[in-house]
Amino acid sequence: QVQLVESGGGLVQAGGSLRLSCAASGDTVSTYALGWFRQAPGSQRKFVASIGWAGRISVYSDSVKGRFTVSRDVAKNTVYLQMNHLKPEDTAVYYCAADDVMNAAGMDDPDYWGQGTQVTVSS
């Protein structure tokens, strides 16, 4: 079992930055890839970024590539999402996720989810 707790969401103006954190716990968490999805109102949950269990390999969606950076503190079992140059279309609930498989497209079917944190970008 893996537990995920997000923090760091909030309201920011377009062009600004936010950093999300996700603290992961559980006996096997160190073997899981960790990542982020987001869900805007009226839309499906979509993959944002993920990072492998060792923190060396990361994958990004095209919509955030070059603006967002995912990182992982292996010792603390924490994953971060640094979001720069934020746009109003980045507004969504952001979910932390854990998956025992990560491929070139990121995460297809995470095994665990956090409760979500709201990010709102004003224009």
Coordinates of N, CA, C and O in Angstrom, one line a residue:
Q1 N 0.8 -1.2 0.0 CA 0.0 0.0 0.0 C 0.9 1.3 0.0 O 1.9 1.3 0.7
V2 N 0.5 2.2 -0.8 CA 1.2 3.5 -0.9 C 0.3 4.6 -0.6 O -0.8 4.7 -1.1
Q3 N 0.7 5.5 0.2 CA -0.1 6.7 0.5 C 0.6 8.0 -0.1 O 1.8 8.1 0.0
L4 N -0.2 8.9 -0.6 CA 0.3 10.0 -1.3 C -0.4 11.3 -0.8 O -1.7 11.3 -0.8
V5 N 0.3 12.3 -0.3 CA -0.2 13.5 0.2 C 0.4 14.7 -0.5 O 1.6 15.0 -0.4
E6 N -0.5 15.4 -1.3 CA 0.0 16.6 -2.0 C -0.1 17.9 -1.2 O -0.9 18.0 -0.2
S7 N 0.7 18.8 -1.5 CA 0.7 20.2 -1.0 C 1.3 21.2 -1.9 O 2.0 20.8 -2.9
G8 N 1.0 22.4 -1.7 CA 1.6 23.5 -2.5 C 0.7 24.2 -3.6 O 1.2 25.1 -4.3
G9 N -0.5 23.7 -3.7 CA -1.4 24.4 -4.7 C -1.8 25.8 -4.2 O -1.4 26.2 -3.1
G10 N -2.4 26.5 -5.1 CA -2.9 27.9 -4.7 C -3.2 28.7 -6.0 O -3.4 28.2 -7.1
L11 N -3.3 30.0 -5.7 CA -3.7 30.9 -6.8 C -2.5 31.7 -7.2 O -1.7 32.2 -6.3
V12 N -2.2 31.8 -8.5 CA -1.1 32.6 -9.0 C -1.5 33.3 -10.3 O -2.4 32.8 -11.0
Q13 N -0.8 34.4 -10.6 CA -1.1 35.1 -11.8 C -0.4 34.4 -13.0 O 0.7 33.7 -12.8
A14 N -0.9 34.6 -14.2 CA -0.2 34.1 -15.4 C 1.2 34.6 -15.5 O 1.5 35.7 -15.2
G15 N 2.1 33.6 -15.8 CA 3.5 33.9 -15.9 C 4.2 33.6 -14.6 O 5.5 33.6 -14.6
G16 N 3.5 33.3 -13.5 CA 4.1 33.1 -12.2 C 4.5 31.6 -12.1 O 4.5 30.8 -13.0
S17 N 4.9 31.3 -10.9 CA 5.4 29.9 -10.6 C 4.8 29.4 -9.3 O 4.4 30.1 -8.4
L18 N 4.7 28.1 -9.3 CA 4.3 27.3 -8.1 C 5.1 26.0 -8.0 O 5.5 25.5 -9.1
R19 N 5.3 25.5 -6.8 CA 5.9 24.2 -6.6 C 5.0 23.3 -5.8 O 4.6 23.7 -4.7
L20 N 4.6 22.2 -6.4 CA 3.8 21.2 -5.7 C 4.7 20.1 -5.1 O 5.8 19.8 -5.7
S21 N 4.3 19.6 -4.0 CA 5.1 18.5 -3.3 C 4.1 17.4 -3.1 O 2.9 17.6 -2.9
C22 N 4.6 16.2 -3.1 CA 3.9 15.0 -2.8 C 4.7 14.1 -1.9 O 5.7 13.6 -2.4
A23 N 4.3 13.9 -0.7 CA 5.0 13.0 0.2 C 4.4 11.6 0.1 O 3.2 11.4 0.2
A24 N 5.2 10.7 -0.2 CA 4.8 9.3 -0.4 C 5.3 8.4 0.7 O 6.4 8.6 1.3
S25 N 4.4 7.5 1.1 CA 4.8 6.6 2.2 C 4.3 5.2 1.9 O 3.3 5.0 1.1
G26 N 4.9 4.2 2.6 CA 4.5 2.8 2.3 C 5.8 2.0 2.1 O 6.8 2.5 1.7
D27 N 5.6 0.7 2.4 CA 6.8 -0.2 2.4 C 7.5 -0.3 1.1 O 8.7 -0.4 1.0
T28 N 6.7 -0.2 0.0 CA 7.3 -0.4 -1.3 C 7.4 0.8 -2.2 O 7.6 0.8 -3.4
V29 N 7.2 2.0 -1.6 CA 7.1 3.2 -2.3 C 8.4 3.5 -3.1 O 8.3 4.1 -4.2
S30 N 9.5 3.1 -2.6 CA 10.8 3.3 -3.3 C 10.9 2.6 -4.6 O 11.8 2.9 -5.4
T31 N 10.0 1.6 -4.9 CA 10.1 0.9 -6.1 C 9.1 1.4 -7.2 O 9.1 0.9 -8.3
Y32 N 8.3 2.5 -6.8 CA 7.3 3.0 -7.7 C 7.8 4.3 -8.4 O 8.5 5.1 -7.8
A33 N 7.4 4.4 -9.7 CA 7.5 5.7 -10.3 C 6.5 6.6 -9.7 O 5.4 6.2 -9.3
L34 N 6.8 7.9 -9.6 CA 5.9 8.9 -9.0 C 5.6 10.0 -10.1 O 6.5 10.3 -10.9
G35 N 4.5 10.6 -10.1 CA 4.2 11.6 -11.1 C 3.0 12.4 -10.8 O 2.4 12.3 -9.7
W36 N 2.6 13.2 -11.8 CA 1.5 14.1 -11.6 C 0.5 14.0 -12.8 O 0.9 13.9 -14.0
F37 N -0.8 14.1 -12.5 CA -1.9 14.2 -13.4 C -2.6 15.5 -13.1 O -2.5 16.0 -11.9
R38 N -3.5 16.0 -14.0 CA -4.3 17.1 -13.7 C -5.7 16.9 -14.3 O -5.8 16.3 -15.3
Q39 N -6.7 17.6 -13.7 CA -8.0 17.5 -14.2 C -8.7 18.8 -14.1 O -8.9 19.4 -13.0
A40 N -9.0 19.4 -15.2 CA -9.7 20.7 -15.3 C -11.2 20.4 -15.3 O -11.6 19.3 -15.6
P41 N -12.0 21.4 -14.9 CA -13.5 21.2 -14.8 C -14.0 20.7 -16.2 O -13.7 21.3 -17.2
G42 N -14.8 19.7 -16.2 CA -15.4 19.2 -17.4 C -14.5 18.4 -18.3 O -14.9 18.0 -19.4
S43 N -13.3 18.1 -17.8 CA -12.3 17.4 -18.6 C -11.9 16.1 -17.9 O -12.1 15.9 -16.7
Q44 N -11.3 15.2 -18.7 CA -10.7 14.0 -18.1 C -9.4 14.3 -17.4 O -8.7 15.3 -17.7
R45 N -9.0 13.4 -16.5 CA -7.7 13.5 -15.9 C -6.6 13.2 -16.9 O -6.7 12.2 -17.6
K46 N -5.6 14.0 -16.9 CA -4.6 13.9 -18.0 C -3.2 13.8 -17.3 O -2.9 14.5 -16.3
F47 N -2.3 13.1 -17.9 CA -0.9 12.9 -17.5 C -0.2 14.2 -17.7 O -0.3 14.9 -18.7
V48 N 0.6 14.6 -16.7 CA 1.5 15.8 -16.7 C 2.9 15.5 -16.8 O 3.6 15.9 -17.7
A49 N 3.4 14.7 -15.8 CA 4.8 14.4 -15.7 C 5.0 13.2 -14.8 O 4.2 13.0 -13.9
S50 N 6.1 12.5 -15.0 CA 6.5 11.4 -14.0 C 8.0 11.3 -14.0 O 8.7 11.7 -14.9
I51 N 8.4 10.6 -12.9 CA 9.8 10.3 -12.7 C 10.0 8.9 -12.2 O 9.2 8.5 -11.4
G52 N 11.1 8.3 -12.6 CA 11.3 6.9 -12.2 C 11.7 6.7 -10.8 O 12.0 7.7 -10.1
W53 N 11.7 5.4 -10.4 CA 12.0 5.1 -8.9 C 13.3 5.7 -8.5 O 13.5 6.0 -7.3
A54 N 14.3 5.7 -9.4 CA 15.6 6.2 -9.0 C 15.8 7.7 -9.1 O 16.8 8.2 -8.8
G55 N 14.8 8.3 -9.7 CA 14.9 9.8 -9.9 C 15.7 10.2 -11.1 O 16.1 11.4 -11.2
R56 N 16.0 9.3 -12.0 CA 16.9 9.6 -13.1 C 16.2 9.8 -14.4 O 16.7 10.5 -15.3
I57 N 15.1 9.2 -14.6 CA 14.4 9.3 -15.9 C 13.0 10.0 -15.6 O 12.3 9.7 -14.7
S58 N 12.7 11.0 -16.5 CA 11.5 11.8 -16.3 C 10.8 11.9 -17.7 O 11.5 11.8 -18.7
V59 N 9.5 12.0 -17.7 CA 8.7 12.1 -18.8 C 7.7 13.2 -18.7 O 7.2 13.4 -17.5
Y60 N 7.4 14.0 -19.7 CA 6.6 15.1 -19.7 C 5.5 15.1 -20.8 O 5.8 14.6 -21.9
S61 N 4.4 15.6 -20.5 CA 3.4 15.8 -21.6 C 3.9 17.0 -22.4 O 4.6 17.9 -21.9
D62 N 3.5 17.0 -23.7 CA 3.9 18.1 -24.6 C 3.4 19.5 -24.1 O 4.1 20.5 -24.3
S63 N 2.3 19.5 -23.4 CA 1.7 20.8 -23.0 C 2.5 21.5 -21.9 O 2.4 22.7 -21.6
V64 N 3.4 20.7 -21.2 CA 4.1 21.4 -20.1 C 5.6 21.3 -20.3 O 6.4 21.9 -19.5
K65 N 6.1 20.6 -21.3 CA 7.5 20.4 -21.6 C 8.2 21.8 -21.7 O 7.7 22.7 -22.4
G66 N 9.3 22.0 -21.0 CA 10.0 23.2 -21.0 C 9.5 24.2 -20.0 O 10.2 25.2 -19.8
R67 N 8.4 24.0 -19.4 CA 7.9 24.9 -18.3 C 7.8 24.3 -17.0 O 8.0 24.9 -16.0
F68 N 7.6 23.0 -16.9 CA 7.4 22.2 -15.7 C 8.7 21.3 -15.5 O 9.2 20.8 -16.5
T69 N 9.0 21.1 -14.3 CA 10.1 20.2 -14.0 C 9.7 19.3 -12.8 O 9.3 19.8 -11.8
V70 N 9.8 18.0 -13.1 CA 9.5 17.0 -12.0 C 10.8 16.5 -11.4 O 11.8 16.3 -12.2
S71 N 10.9 16.4 -10.1 CA 12.1 15.9 -9.4 C 11.7 15.0 -8.3 O 10.5 15.0 -7.8
R72 N 12.6 14.3 -7.8 CA 12.3 13.3 -6.7 C 13.5 13.3 -5.7 O 14.7 13.2 -6.1
D73 N 13.1 13.4 -4.4 CA 14.1 13.2 -3.4 C 13.9 11.8 -2.9 O 12.9 11.5 -2.2
V74 N 14.8 11.0 -3.3 CA 14.7 9.5 -3.0 C 14.7 9.3 -1.5 O 14.0 8.4 -1.0
A75 N 15.6 10.0 -0.8 CA 15.7 9.7 0.6 C 14.4 10.1 1.4 O 14.1 9.5 2.4
K76 N 13.7 11.1 0.9 CA 12.5 11.6 1.6 C 11.3 11.0 1.0 O 10.2 11.3 1.4
N77 N 11.4 10.2 -0.1 CA 10.2 9.7 -0.8 C 9.2 10.8 -1.1 O 8.0 10.7 -0.9
T78 N 9.8 11.9 -1.7 CA 8.9 13.0 -2.0 C 9.2 13.4 -3.5 O 10.3 13.4 -4.0
V79 N 8.1 13.7 -4.2 CA 8.2 14.1 -5.6 C 7.7 15.6 -5.7 O 6.8 15.9 -4.9
Y80 N 8.3 16.3 -6.5 CA 8.0 17.7 -6.7 C 7.6 18.0 -8.1 O 8.1 17.4 -9.0
L81 N 6.8 19.1 -8.3 CA 6.5 19.6 -9.6 C 6.7 21.1 -9.6 O 5.9 21.8 -9.0
Q82 N 7.8 21.5 -10.2 CA 8.1 23.0 -10.3 C 7.4 23.5 -11.5 O 7.7 23.0 -12.6
M83 N 6.5 24.4 -11.4 CA 5.7 24.9 -12.5 C 6.1 26.4 -12.7 O 5.8 27.2 -11.9
N84 N 6.7 26.6 -13.9 CA 7.0 28.0 -14.2 C 6.2 28.5 -15.4 O 5.7 27.7 -16.2
H85 N 6.2 29.8 -15.7 CA 5.5 30.3 -16.8 C 4.1 29.8 -16.9 O 3.6 29.4 -18.0
L86 N 3.4 29.9 -15.8 CA 2.1 29.3 -15.7 C 1.1 30.1 -16.6 O 1.2 31.3 -16.8
K87 N 0.1 29.3 -17.2 CA -0.9 29.9 -18.1 C -2.3 29.6 -17.5 O -2.4 28.6 -16.7
P88 N -3.3 30.4 -17.8 CA -4.6 30.1 -17.3 C -5.1 28.7 -17.6 O -5.8 28.0 -16.8
E89 N -4.6 28.1 -18.8 CA -5.0 26.7 -19.1 C -4.4 25.7 -18.2 O -4.7 24.5 -18.4
D90 N -3.5 26.1 -17.4 CA -2.9 25.1 -16.4 C -3.8 25.0 -15.2 O -3.5 24.1 -14.3
T91 N -4.8 25.8 -15.1 CA -5.7 25.7 -14.0 C -6.4 24.3 -13.9 O -7.0 23.8 -14.9
A92 N -6.3 23.6 -12.8 CA -6.8 22.3 -12.6 C -6.6 21.8 -11.2 O -5.8 22.4 -10.5
V93 N -7.2 20.7 -10.9 CA -6.8 19.9 -9.7 C -5.6 19.0 -10.1 O -5.7 18.3 -11.1
Y94 N -4.5 19.1 -9.4 CA -3.4 18.3 -9.6 C -3.3 17.1 -8.7 O -3.4 17.3 -7.5
Y95 N -3.1 15.9 -9.2 CA -3.1 14.7 -8.5 C -1.7 14.1 -8.5 O -1.1 13.9 -9.6
C96 N -1.2 13.7 -7.4 CA 0.0 12.9 -7.4 C -0.4 11.4 -7.6 O -1.5 11.0 -7.2
A97 N 0.5 10.7 -8.3 CA 0.2 9.3 -8.6 C 1.4 8.4 -8.5 O 2.6 8.9 -8.6
A98 N 1.2 7.2 -8.2 CA 2.3 6.2 -8.1 C 2.0 5.0 -9.0 O 0.8 4.5 -9.0
D99 N 2.9 4.5 -9.8 CA 2.7 3.4 -10.7 C 4.0 2.5 -10.7 O 5.1 3.0 -10.7
D100 N 3.8 1.2 -10.7 CA 4.9 0.3 -10.7 C 5.5 0.2 -12.1 O 6.5 -0.5 -12.3
V101 N 4.9 0.8 -13.1 CA 5.4 0.8 -14.5 C 5.4 2.2 -15.0 O 4.4 3.0 -14.9
M102 N 6.5 2.6 -15.6 CA 6.6 3.9 -16.3 C 7.2 3.6 -17.7 O 8.2 2.9 -17.8
N103 N 6.5 4.2 -18.7 CA 7.0 4.0 -20.1 C 7.3 5.3 -20.7 O 7.3 6.4 -20.1
A104 N 7.6 5.3 -22.0 CA 7.9 6.5 -22.8 C 6.8 7.5 -22.8 O 7.0 8.7 -23.0
A105 N 5.6 7.1 -22.5 CA 4.4 8.0 -22.5 C 4.1 8.4 -21.1 O 3.2 9.2 -20.8
G106 N 4.9 7.9 -20.1 CA 4.6 8.3 -18.7 C 4.0 7.2 -18.0 O 4.5 6.1 -17.9
M107 N 2.8 7.5 -17.4 CA 2.1 6.5 -16.6 C 0.7 6.2 -17.3 O 0.0 7.2 -17.6
D108 N 0.4 5.0 -17.5 CA -0.8 4.6 -18.2 C -2.0 4.4 -17.2 O -3.1 4.8 -17.5
D109 N -1.6 3.7 -16.1 CA -2.7 3.3 -15.2 C -2.1 3.3 -13.8 O -1.8 2.2 -13.3
P110 N -2.0 4.4 -13.1 CA -1.4 4.5 -11.8 C -2.2 3.5 -10.8 O -3.4 3.3 -10.9
D111 N -1.4 3.0 -9.9 CA -1.9 2.1 -8.8 C -2.5 2.9 -7.6 O -3.4 2.4 -7.0
Y112 N -1.9 4.1 -7.4 CA -2.3 4.9 -6.2 C -2.5 6.4 -6.6 O -1.7 6.8 -7.5
W113 N -3.4 7.0 -5.9 CA -3.6 8.5 -6.1 C -3.6 9.2 -4.8 O -4.0 8.7 -3.8
G114 N -3.2 10.5 -4.9 CA -3.4 11.4 -3.8 C -4.8 12.0 -3.9 O -5.5 11.7 -4.8
Q115 N -5.0 12.9 -2.9 CA -6.4 13.5 -2.9 C -6.5 14.7 -3.8 O -7.6 15.2 -4.0
G116 N -5.4 15.3 -4.3 CA -5.5 16.4 -5.2 C -5.3 17.7 -4.5 O -5.6 17.9 -3.4
T117 N -4.7 18.7 -5.3 CA -4.5 20.0 -4.8 C -4.9 21.0 -6.0 O -4.5 20.8 -7.1
Q118 N -5.6 22.0 -5.6 CA -6.1 23.0 -6.6 C -5.0 24.0 -7.0 O -4.3 24.6 -6.2
V119 N -4.8 24.1 -8.3 CA -4.0 25.2 -8.9 C -4.8 26.1 -9.8 O -5.5 25.6 -10.7
T120 N -4.8 27.4 -9.5 CA -5.6 28.3 -10.2 C -4.7 29.4 -10.8 O -4.0 30.0 -10.0
V121 N -4.7 29.6 -12.1 CA -3.9 30.6 -12.7 C -4.8 31.7 -13.3 O -5.6 31.4 -14.2
S122 N -4.6 32.9 -12.8 CA -5.5 34.0 -13.2 C -4.8 34.7 -14.4 O -3.6 34.8 -14.5
S123 N -5.6 35.2 -15.3 CA -5.1 36.0 -16.5 C -4.9 37.4 -16.2 O -5.3 38.0 -15.2

